[in-house]
Coordinates of C-alpha atoms in Angstrom, one line a residue:
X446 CA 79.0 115.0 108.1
X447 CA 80.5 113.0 111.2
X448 CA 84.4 112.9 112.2
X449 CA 83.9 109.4 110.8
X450 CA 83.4 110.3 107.4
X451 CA 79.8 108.6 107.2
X452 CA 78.9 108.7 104.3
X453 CA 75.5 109.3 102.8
X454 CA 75.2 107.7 99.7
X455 CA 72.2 105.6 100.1
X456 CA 70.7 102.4 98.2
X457 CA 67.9 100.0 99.3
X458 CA 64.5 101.2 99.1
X459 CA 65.4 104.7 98.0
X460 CA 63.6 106.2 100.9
X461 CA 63.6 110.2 100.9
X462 CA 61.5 113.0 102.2
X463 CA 59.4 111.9 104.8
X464 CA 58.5 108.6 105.4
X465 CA 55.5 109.2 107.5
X466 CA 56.7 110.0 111.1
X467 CA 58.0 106.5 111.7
X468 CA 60.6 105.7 114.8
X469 CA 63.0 102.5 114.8
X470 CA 64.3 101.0 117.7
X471 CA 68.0 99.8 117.2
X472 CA 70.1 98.1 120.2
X473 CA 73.2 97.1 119.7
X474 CA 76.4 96.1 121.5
X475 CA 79.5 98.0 123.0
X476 CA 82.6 97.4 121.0
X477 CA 84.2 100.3 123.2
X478 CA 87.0 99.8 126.1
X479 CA 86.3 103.1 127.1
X480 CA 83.7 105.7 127.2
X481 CA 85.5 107.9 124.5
X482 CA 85.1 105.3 121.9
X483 CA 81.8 104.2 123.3
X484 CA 79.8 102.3 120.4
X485 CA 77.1 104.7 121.1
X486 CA 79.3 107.5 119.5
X487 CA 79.8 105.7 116.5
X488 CA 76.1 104.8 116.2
X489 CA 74.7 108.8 116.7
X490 CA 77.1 110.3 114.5
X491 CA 75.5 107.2 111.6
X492 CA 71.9 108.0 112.8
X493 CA 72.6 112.0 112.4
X494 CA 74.1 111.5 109.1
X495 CA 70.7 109.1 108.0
X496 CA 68.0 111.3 109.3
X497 CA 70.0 114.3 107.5
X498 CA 68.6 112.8 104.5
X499 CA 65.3 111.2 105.5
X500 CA 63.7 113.8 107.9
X501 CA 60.4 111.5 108.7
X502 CA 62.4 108.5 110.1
X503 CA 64.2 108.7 113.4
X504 CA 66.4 105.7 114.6
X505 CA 66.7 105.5 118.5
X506 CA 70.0 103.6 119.1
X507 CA 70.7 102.3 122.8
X508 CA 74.1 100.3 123.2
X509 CA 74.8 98.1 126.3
X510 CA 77.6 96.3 127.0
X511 CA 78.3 92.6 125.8
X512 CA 77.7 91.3 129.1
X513 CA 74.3 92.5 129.3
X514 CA 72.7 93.0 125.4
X515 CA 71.9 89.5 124.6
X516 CA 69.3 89.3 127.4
X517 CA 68.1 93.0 127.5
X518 CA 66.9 92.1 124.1
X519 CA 65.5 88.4 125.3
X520 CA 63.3 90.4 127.8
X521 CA 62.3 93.1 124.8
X522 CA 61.1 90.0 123.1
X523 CA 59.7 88.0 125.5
X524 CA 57.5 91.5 127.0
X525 CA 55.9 92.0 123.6
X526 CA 58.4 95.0 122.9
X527 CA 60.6 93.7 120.7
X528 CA 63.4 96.3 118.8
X529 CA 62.6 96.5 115.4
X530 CA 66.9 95.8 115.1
X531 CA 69.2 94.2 117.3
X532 CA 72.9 93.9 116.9
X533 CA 73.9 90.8 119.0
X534 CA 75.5 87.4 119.2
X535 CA 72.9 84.9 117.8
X536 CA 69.9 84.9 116.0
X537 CA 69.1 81.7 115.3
X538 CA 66.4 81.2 118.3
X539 CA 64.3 84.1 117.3
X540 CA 64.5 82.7 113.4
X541 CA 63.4 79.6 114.9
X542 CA 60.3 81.4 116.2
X543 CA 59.6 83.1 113.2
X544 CA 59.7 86.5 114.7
X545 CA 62.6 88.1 112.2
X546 CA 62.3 88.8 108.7
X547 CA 64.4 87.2 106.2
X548 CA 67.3 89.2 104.9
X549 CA 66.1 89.4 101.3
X550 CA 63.1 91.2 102.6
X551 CA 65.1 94.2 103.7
X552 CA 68.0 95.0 101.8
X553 CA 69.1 95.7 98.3
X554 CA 70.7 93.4 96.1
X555 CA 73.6 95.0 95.6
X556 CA 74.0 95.1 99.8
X557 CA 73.1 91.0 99.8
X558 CA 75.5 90.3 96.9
X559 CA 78.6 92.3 99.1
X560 CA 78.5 90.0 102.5
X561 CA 81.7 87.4 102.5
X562 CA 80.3 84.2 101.6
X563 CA 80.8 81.9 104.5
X564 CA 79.1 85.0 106.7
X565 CA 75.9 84.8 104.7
X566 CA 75.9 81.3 104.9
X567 CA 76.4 81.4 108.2
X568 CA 73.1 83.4 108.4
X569 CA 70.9 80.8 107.5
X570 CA 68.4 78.5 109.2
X571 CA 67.3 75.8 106.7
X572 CA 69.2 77.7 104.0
X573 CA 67.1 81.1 104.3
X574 CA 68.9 84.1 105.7
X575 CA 67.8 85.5 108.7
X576 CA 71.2 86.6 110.5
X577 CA 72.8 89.5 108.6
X578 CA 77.0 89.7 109.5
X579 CA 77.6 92.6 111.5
X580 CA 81.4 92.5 112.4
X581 CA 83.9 89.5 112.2
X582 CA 87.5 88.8 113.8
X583 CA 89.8 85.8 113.0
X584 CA 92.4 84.2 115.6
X585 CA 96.2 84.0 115.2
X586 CA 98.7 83.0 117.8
X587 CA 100.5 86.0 119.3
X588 CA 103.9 85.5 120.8
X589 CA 106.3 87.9 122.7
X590 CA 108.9 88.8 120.5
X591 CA 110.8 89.9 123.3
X592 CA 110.2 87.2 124.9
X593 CA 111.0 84.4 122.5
X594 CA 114.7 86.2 121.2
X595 CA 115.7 86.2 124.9
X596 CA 115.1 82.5 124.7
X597 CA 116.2 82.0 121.0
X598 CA 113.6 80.9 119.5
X599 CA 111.7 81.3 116.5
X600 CA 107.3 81.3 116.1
X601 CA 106.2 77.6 116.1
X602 CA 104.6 76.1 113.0
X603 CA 103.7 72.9 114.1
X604 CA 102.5 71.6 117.5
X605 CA 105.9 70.1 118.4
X606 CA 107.5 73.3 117.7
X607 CA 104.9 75.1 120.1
X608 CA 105.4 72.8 122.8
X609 CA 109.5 73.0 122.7
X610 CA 109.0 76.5 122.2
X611 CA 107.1 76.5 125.4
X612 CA 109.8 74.6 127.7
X613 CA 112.1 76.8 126.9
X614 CA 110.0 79.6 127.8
X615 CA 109.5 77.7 130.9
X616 CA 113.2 77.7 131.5
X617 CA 113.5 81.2 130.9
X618 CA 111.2 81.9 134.2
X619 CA 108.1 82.7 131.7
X620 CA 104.7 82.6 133.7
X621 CA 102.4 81.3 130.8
X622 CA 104.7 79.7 128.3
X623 CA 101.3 78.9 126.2
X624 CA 98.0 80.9 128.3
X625 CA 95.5 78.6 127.6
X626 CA 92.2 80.0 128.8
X627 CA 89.4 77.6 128.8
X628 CA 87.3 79.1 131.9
X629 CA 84.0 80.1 131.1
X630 CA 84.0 83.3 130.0
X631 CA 84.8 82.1 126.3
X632 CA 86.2 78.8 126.4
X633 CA 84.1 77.9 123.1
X634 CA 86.6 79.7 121.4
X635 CA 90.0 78.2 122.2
X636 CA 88.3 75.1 121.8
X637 CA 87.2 75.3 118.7
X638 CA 90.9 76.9 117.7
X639 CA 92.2 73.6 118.9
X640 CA 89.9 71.5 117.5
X641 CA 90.2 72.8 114.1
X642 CA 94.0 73.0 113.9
X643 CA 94.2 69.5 115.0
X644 CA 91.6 68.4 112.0
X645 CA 88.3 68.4 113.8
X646 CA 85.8 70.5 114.7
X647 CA 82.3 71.2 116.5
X648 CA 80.8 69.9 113.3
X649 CA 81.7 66.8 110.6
X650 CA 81.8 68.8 107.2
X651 CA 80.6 66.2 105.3
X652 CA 77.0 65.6 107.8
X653 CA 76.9 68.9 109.6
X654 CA 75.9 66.7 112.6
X655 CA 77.6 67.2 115.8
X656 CA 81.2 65.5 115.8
X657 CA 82.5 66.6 119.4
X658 CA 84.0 63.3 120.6
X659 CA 85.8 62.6 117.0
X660 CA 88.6 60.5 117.2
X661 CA 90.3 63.9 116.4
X662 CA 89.0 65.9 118.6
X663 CA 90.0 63.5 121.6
X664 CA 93.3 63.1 120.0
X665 CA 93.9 67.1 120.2
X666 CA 93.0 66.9 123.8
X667 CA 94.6 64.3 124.6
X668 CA 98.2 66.1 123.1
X669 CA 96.7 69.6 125.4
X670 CA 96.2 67.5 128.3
X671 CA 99.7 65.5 128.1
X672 CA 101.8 67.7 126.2
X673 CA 101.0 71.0 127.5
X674 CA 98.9 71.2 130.5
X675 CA 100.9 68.0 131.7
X676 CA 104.1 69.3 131.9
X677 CA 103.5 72.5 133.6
X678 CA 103.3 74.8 130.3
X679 CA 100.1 76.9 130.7
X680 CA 101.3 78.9 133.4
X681 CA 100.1 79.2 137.3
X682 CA 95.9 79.4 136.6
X683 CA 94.7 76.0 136.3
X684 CA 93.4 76.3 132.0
X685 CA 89.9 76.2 133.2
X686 CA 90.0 78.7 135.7
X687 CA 92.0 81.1 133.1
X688 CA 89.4 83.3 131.3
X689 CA 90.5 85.2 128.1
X690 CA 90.3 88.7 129.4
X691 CA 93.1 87.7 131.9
X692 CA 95.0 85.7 129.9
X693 CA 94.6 88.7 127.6
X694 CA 95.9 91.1 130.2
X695 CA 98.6 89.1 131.3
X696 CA 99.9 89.2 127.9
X697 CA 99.8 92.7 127.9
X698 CA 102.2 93.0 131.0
X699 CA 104.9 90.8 129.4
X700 CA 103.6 87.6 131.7
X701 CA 102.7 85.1 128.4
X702 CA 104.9 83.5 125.7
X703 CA 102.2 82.7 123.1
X704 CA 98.5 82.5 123.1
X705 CA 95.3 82.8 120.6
X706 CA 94.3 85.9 120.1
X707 CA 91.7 88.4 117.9
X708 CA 92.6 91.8 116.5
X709 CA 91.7 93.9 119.6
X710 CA 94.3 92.1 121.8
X711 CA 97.1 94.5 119.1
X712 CA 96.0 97.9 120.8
X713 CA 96.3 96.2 124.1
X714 CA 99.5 94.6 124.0
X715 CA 101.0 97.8 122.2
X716 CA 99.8 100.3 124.7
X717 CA 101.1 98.5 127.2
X718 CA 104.8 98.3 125.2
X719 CA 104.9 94.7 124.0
X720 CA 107.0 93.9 121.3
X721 CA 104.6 90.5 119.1
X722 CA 104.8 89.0 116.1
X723 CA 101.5 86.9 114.6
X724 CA 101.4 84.0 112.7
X725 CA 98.9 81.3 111.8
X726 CA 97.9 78.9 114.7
X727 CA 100.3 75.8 114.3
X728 CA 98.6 72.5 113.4
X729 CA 100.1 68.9 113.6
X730 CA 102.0 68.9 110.7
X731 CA 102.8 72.6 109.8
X732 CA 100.2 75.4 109.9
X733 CA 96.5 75.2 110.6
X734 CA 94.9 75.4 107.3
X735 CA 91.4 76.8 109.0
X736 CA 91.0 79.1 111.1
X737 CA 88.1 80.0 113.8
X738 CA 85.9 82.7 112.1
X739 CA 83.9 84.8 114.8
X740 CA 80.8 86.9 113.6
X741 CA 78.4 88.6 115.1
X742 CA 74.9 89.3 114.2
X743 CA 72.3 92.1 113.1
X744 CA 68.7 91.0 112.9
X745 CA 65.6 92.7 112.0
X746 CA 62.0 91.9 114.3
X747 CA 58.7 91.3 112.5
X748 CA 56.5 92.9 115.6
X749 CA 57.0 96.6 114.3
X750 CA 56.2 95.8 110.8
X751 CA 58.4 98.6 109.8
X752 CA 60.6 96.3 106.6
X753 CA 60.7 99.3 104.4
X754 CA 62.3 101.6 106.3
X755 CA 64.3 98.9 108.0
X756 CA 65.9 97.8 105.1
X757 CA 66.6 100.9 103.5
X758 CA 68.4 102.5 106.9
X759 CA 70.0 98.9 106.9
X760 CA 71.3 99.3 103.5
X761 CA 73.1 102.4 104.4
X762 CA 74.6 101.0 107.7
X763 CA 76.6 98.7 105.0
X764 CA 77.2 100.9 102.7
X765 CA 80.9 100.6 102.2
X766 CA 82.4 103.9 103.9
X767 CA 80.4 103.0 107.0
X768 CA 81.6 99.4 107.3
X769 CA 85.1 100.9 107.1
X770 CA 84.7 103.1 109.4
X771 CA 83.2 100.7 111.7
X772 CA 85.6 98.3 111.2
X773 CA 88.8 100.5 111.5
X774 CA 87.0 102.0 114.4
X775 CA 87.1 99.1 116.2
X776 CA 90.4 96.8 114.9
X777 CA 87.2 94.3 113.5
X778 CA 87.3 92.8 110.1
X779 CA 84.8 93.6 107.7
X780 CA 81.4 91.3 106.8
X781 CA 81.3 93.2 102.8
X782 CA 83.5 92.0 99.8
X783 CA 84.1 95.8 98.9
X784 CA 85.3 97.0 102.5
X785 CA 87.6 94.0 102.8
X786 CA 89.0 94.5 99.3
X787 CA 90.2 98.4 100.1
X788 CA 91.6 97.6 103.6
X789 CA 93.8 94.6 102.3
X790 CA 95.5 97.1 100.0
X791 CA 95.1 99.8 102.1
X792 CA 98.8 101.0 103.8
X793 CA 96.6 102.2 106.9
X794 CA 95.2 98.8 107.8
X795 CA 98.3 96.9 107.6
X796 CA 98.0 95.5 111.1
X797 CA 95.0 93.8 110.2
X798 CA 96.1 92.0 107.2
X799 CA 97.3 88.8 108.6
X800 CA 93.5 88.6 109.9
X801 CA 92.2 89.2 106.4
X802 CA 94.5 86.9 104.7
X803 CA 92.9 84.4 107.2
X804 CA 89.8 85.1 106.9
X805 CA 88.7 83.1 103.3
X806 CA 90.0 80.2 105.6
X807 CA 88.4 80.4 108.5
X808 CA 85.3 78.6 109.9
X809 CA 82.8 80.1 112.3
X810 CA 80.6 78.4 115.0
X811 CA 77.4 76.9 114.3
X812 CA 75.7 79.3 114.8
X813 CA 72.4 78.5 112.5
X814 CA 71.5 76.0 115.0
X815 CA 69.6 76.3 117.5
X816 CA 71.0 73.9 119.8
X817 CA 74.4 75.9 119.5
X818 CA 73.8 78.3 122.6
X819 CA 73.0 75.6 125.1
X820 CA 76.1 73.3 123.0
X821 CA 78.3 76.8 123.7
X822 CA 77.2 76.7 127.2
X823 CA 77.9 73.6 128.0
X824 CA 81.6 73.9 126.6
X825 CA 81.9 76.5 128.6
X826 CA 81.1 74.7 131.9
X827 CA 83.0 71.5 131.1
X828 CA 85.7 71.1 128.6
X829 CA 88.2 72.1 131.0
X830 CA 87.7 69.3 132.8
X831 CA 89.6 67.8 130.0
X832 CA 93.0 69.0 130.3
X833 CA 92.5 69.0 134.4
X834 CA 94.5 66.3 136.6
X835 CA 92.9 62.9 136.2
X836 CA 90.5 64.2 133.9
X837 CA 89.4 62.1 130.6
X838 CA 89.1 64.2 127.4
X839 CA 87.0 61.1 125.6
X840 CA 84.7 61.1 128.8
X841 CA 84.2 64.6 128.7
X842 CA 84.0 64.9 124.9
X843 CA 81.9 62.3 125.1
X844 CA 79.4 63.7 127.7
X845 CA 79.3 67.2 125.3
X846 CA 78.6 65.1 122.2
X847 CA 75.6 63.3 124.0
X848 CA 74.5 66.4 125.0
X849 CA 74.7 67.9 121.7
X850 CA 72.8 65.1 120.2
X851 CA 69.8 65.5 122.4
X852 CA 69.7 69.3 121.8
X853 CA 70.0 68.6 117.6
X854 CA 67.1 65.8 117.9
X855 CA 64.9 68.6 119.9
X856 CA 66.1 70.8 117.1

């Protein structure tokens, strides 16, 4: 079968024998470091293992990196030649456009009733499902255990704690006490980390509206800005100059006390010998009771007209064994019930299970909105102006939430 142990049990349409010479066109994204675990690998070994059993369909995979797949499929699109599948960030401008099919045209029940609730919900543009979860990641704060018993000290729970826990890692010589990496590369993230363990959010849970300049989301950066940033605590690289990769790298080579961080930054840190520990991100009172949820997104084009075939090939991408392997592959959390149900219990994936266990708390971007992308963007541009020397988070705040209601209102 594969070195992956893909397996073939099928479900969906039932599709066997041939299928009338048809060809589907699937791009996806690299979740690789290195050319040896290249997604491409993982996807041909799937695709030999599906057209073992279905010799009139053939699935062309391409992969390109995360830098580039998100607009190598825009210009698929906007030439006429769409992919009849693309696994990306966001879906919710082509929904908009009423080029995908819904999810409940494609796959199987059984397939449908398996995605983790707040992912399907996440899927939907005016409550129908067009985004289908692909792969998902939590955040927990990652300190240096060496690190913090050189200084005495023990993880932080609340943000008082984080911030003492911080001066002394200042006084120990530490570089980045707390890396806080708001530069542009994915400053939407720690942001949202932030806002959520200080009671806010991009969103009020009650409206769904836009809330950016909440009185708690100005609070939280005011305490960044004043508490952290303010007394020299987030190292040498001005927060919003500091992109994740390097804070993520510096963390590797022993330069960072604490920071927010996904599953992938484990093989990192441990190849390069560092000793962490992971706990929940502190809030203002003890520990953040939500979490930032990341997922990102398979979607299925209309053009092709292929919905048969797509949705059975579909149902045996997330068949369990092949969301496992995917997932274990790649240090990713699941998107099905049944896949995360084996690798909480299983001894194997014990790394991951503080990630699980934070998963059924966490809350993801809003990403059924179109506005979101340009709203992301724009976070990305400005919110560390915030924390900056004589900047003013309710200025700035404010600016993104005026922003954000003109792009809702074109909405």
């Amino acid at each position: 079968m594969s070195a992956l142990g893909l397996t073939a049990a099928l479900g969906g349409c039932g599709l066997t024998g041939d299928s009338g010479g048809v060809t589907l066109r699937l791009v996806a994204a690299d979740y690789g470091d290195s050319e040896s675990n290249s997604s491409q690998k993982y996807w041909d070994k799937l695709v030999e293992a599906y057209e073992a059993e279905h010799p009139g369909v053939t699935v062309d995979v391409t992969v390109y990196s995360w830098s580039d797949v998100d607009a190598k499929v825009k210009e698929m699109v906007d030439a006429g030649k769409a992919p009849d599948m693309a696994q990306i960030g966001a879906y919710a401008d082509y929904a908009a456009k009423g080029l995908l099919y819904e999810a409940d045209e494609l796959l199987s029940i059984p397939v449908q009733a398996d995605f983790v609730a707040q992912f399907a919900d996440a899927g939907q543009v005016k409550s129908v499902q067009y985004g289908i979860p692909f792969a998902s990641s939590t955040r927990l704060l990652f300190y240096n255990k060496t690190l913090f018993q050189k200084a005495g000290l023990d993880a932080p729970k609340t943000w008082k704690e984080l911030a003492a826990d911080a001066e002394a890692l200042k006084a120990q010589g530490v570089k980045y006490p707390y890396a806080l990496p708001l530069g542009p590369e994915e400053a939407q993230a720690e942001t949202m980390q932030w806002l959520l363990s200080g009671g806010g959010g991009y969103t009020d849970n009650a409206s769904g509206t836009y809330s950016i300049d909440s009185a708690e989301n100005v609070a939280t950066f005011n305490w960044l800005k004043n508490d952290l940033v303010g007394k020299g605590l987030t190292g040498p690289v001005a927060p919003g100059k500091l992109n994740r990769a390097a804070a993520f790298s510096a963390f590797a080579d022993g330069d960072v006390g604490m920071l927010n961080g996904h599953p992938s930054l484990m093989q990192t840190a441990a190849k390069k010998g560092v000793k962490f520990g992971m706990v929940p991100m502190p809030g203002v009172d003890g520990p953040s009771k939500v979490s930032m949820g990341v997922a990102d997104w398979m979607m299925a084009f209309k053009e092709n007209g292929h919905a048969d075939e797509v949705g059975d090939f579909l149902d045996f991408v997330y068949d369990k064994q092949n969301v496992l392997d995917f997932s274990r592959e790649y240090n990713l959390l699941p998107v099905t019930n049944s896949a995360s149900t084996v690798m909480t219990a299983a001894d194997e994936d014990a790394d991951l299970k503080p990630f699980l266990e934070e998963l059924p708390l966490s809350e993801l971007y809003p990403v059924g909105r179109t506005s979101w992308a340009a709203i992301s963007a724009d976070v990305k541009k400005r919110i560390g102006g915030t924390v900056a020397a004589g900047g003013s988070p309710s200025a700035i705040l404010g600016q993104l939430q005026l922003a954000a209601t003109r792009a809702e209102s074109a909405e």
